[in-house]
Rosetta silent file (secondary structure, phi, psi, omega in degrees, C-alpha in Angstrom):
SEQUENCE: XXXXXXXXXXXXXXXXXXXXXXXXXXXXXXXXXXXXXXXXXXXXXXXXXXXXXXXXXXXXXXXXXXXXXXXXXXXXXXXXXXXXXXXXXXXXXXXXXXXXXXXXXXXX
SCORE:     score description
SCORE:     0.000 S_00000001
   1 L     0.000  140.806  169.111    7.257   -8.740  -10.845 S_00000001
   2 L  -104.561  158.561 -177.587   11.021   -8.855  -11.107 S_00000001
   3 L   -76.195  160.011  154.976   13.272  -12.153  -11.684 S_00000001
   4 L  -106.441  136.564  165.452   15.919  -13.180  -10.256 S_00000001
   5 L   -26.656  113.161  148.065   18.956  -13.509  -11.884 S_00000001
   6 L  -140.234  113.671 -176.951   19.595  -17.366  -12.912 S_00000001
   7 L   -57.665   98.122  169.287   22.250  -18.543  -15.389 S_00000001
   8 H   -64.965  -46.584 -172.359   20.501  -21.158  -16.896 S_00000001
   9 H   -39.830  -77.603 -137.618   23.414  -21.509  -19.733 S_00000001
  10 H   -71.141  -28.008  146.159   26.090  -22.483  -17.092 S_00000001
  11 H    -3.830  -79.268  171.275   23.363  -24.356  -15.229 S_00000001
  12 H   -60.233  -46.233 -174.722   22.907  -26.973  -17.927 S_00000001
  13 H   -43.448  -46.368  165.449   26.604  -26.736  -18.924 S_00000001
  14 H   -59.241  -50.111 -172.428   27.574  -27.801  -15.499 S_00000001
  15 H   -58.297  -65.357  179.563   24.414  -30.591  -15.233 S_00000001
  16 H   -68.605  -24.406 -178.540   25.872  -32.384  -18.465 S_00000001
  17 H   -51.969  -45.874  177.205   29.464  -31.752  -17.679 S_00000001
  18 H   -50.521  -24.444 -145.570   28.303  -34.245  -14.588 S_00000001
  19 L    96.529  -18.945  177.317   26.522  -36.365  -17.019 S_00000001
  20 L   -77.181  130.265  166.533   23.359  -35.661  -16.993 S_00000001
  21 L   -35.900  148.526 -168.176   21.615  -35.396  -20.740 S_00000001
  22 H   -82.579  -42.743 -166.647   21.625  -32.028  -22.119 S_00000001
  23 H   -62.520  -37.294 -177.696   17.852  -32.288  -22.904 S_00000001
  24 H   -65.550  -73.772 -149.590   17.208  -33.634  -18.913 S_00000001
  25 H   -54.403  -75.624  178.252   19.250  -30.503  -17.755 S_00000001
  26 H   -19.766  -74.770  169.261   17.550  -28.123  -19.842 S_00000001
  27 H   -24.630  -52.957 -176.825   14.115  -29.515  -18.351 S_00000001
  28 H   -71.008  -36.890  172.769   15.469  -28.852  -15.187 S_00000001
  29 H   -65.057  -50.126  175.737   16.894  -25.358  -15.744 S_00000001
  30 H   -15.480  -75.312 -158.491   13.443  -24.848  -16.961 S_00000001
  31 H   -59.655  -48.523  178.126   11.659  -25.866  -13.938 S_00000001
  32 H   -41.495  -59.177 -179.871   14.531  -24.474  -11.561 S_00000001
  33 H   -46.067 -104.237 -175.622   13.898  -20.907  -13.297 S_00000001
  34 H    -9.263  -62.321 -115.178    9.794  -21.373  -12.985 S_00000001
  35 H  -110.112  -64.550  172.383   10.456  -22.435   -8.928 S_00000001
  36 H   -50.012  -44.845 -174.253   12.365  -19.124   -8.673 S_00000001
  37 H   -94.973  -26.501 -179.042   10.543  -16.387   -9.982 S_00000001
  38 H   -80.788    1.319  174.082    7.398  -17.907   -8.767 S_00000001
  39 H  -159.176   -4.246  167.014    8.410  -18.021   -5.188 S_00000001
  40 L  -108.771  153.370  173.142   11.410  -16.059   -3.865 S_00000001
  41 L   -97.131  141.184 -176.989   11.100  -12.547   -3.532 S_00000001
  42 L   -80.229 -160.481  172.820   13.205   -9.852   -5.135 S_00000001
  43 H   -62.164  -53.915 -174.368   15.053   -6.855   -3.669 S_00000001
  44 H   -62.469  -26.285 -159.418   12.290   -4.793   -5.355 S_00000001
  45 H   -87.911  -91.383  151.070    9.796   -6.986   -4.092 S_00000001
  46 H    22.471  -76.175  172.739   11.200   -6.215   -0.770 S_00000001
  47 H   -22.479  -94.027 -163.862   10.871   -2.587   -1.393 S_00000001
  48 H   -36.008  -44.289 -175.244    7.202   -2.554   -2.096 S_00000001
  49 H   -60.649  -74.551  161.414    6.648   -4.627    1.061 S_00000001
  50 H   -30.026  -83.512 -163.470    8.463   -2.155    3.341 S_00000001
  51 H   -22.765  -48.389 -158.198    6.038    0.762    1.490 S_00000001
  52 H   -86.598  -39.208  179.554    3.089   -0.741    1.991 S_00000001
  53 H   -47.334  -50.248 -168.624    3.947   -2.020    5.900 S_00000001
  54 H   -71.246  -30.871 -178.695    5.270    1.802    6.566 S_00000001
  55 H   -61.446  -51.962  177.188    1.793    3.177    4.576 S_00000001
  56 H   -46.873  -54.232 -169.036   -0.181    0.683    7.055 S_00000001
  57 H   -61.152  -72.091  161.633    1.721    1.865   10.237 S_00000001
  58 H     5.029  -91.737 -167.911    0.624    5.692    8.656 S_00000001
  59 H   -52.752  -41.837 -166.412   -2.746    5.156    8.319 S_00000001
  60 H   -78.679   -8.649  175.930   -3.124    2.871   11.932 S_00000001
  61 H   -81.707  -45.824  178.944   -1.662    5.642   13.757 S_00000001
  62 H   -41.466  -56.177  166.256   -3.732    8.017   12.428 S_00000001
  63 H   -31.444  -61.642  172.288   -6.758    5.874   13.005 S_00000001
  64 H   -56.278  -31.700 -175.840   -5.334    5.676   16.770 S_00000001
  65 H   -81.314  -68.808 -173.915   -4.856    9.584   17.189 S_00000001
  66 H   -88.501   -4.723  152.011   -8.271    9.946   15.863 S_00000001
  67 H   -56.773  -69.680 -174.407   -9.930    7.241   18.134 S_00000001
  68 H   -58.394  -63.462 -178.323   -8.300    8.778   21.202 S_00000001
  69 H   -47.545  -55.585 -170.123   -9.949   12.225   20.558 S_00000001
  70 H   -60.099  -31.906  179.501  -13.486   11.152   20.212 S_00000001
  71 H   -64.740  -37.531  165.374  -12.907    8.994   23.118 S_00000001
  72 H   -23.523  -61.749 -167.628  -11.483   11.927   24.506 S_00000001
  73 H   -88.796  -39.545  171.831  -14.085   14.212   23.945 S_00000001
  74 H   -37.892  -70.178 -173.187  -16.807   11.233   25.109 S_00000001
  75 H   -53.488  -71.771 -174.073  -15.286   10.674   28.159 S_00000001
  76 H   -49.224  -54.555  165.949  -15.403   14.598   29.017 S_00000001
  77 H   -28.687  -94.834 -177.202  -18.766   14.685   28.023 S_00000001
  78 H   -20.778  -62.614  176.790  -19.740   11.853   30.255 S_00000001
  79 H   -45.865  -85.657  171.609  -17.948   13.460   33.104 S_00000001
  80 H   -24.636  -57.573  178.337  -19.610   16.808   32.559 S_00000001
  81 H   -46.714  -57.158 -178.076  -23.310   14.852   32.643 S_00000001
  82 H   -46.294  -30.667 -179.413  -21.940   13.322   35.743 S_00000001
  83 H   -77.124  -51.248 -168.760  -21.097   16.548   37.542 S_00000001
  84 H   -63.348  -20.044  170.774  -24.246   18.009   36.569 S_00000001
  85 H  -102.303    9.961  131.763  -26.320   15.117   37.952 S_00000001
  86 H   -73.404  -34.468  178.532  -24.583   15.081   41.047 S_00000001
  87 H   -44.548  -81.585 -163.223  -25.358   18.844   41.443 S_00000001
  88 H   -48.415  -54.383  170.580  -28.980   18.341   40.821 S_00000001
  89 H   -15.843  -85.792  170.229  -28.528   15.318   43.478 S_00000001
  90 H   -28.268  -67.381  174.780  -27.386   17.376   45.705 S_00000001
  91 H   -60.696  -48.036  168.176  -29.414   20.462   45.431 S_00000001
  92 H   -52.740  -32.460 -136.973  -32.775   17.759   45.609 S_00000001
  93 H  -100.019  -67.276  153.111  -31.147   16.299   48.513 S_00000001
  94 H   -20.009  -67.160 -151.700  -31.263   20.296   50.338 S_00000001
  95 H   -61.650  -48.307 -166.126  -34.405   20.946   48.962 S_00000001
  96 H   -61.193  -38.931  169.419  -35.411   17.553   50.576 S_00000001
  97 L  -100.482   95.073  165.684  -34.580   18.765   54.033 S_00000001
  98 H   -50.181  -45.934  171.371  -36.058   22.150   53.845 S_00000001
  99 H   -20.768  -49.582 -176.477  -34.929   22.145   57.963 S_00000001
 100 H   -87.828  -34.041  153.771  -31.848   22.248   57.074 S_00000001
 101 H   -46.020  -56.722 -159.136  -31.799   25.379   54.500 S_00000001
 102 H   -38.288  -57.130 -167.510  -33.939   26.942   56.817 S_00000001
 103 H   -74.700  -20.305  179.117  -31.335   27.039   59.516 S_00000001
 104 H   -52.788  -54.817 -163.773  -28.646   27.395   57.057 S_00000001
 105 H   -58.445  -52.006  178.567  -30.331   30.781   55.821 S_00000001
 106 H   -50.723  -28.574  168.574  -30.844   31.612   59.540 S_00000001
 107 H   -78.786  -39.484 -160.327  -27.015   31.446   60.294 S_00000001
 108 L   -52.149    0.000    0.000  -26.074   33.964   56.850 S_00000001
């Protein structure tokens, strides 16, 4: 991970200039420093964050692209059963009323 930049030096120098014990300040630059690198993020930090967001967006479209073919390709399938089992419907349905062939074949 990288730090961020904190002048400790002028930090204390400023803390005692105020009054505060040099030893006190020091503590404090300490902690301040610790508080910093352990919770803000850097520019670089940044970066990496972007990368990985734009790699995620990558990968979920792709995921989406290939989810939409196979549904794609389901969904025709499915249709195509469906036509063919109205057909058969149908043609049983003819079959059922022979009467009605009969006369059809009689007009041809």
């Amino acid at each position: 991970m990288n730090t961020v930049a904190f002048d400790t030096h002028h930090f204390v120098k400023r803390l005692t200039e105020a009054g505060m014990p040099e030893q006190q300040a020091e503590v404090l630059a300490e902690e301040q420093t610790h508080l910093i690198e352990s919770h803000l993020a850097t520019k670089q930090d940044i970066i990496e964050v972007k990368r990985e967001i734009k790699a995620l967006e990558t990968q979920l479209t792709t995921n989406i692209k290939a989810l939409e073919t196979r549904l794609t390709a389901e969904i025709t399938a499915r249709i195509a059963e469906c036509k063919t089992d109205i057909v058969k419907w149908m043609f049983a349905a003819l079959i059922g009323q022979g009467g009605l062939i009969v006369a059809l074949i009689k007009l041809l």
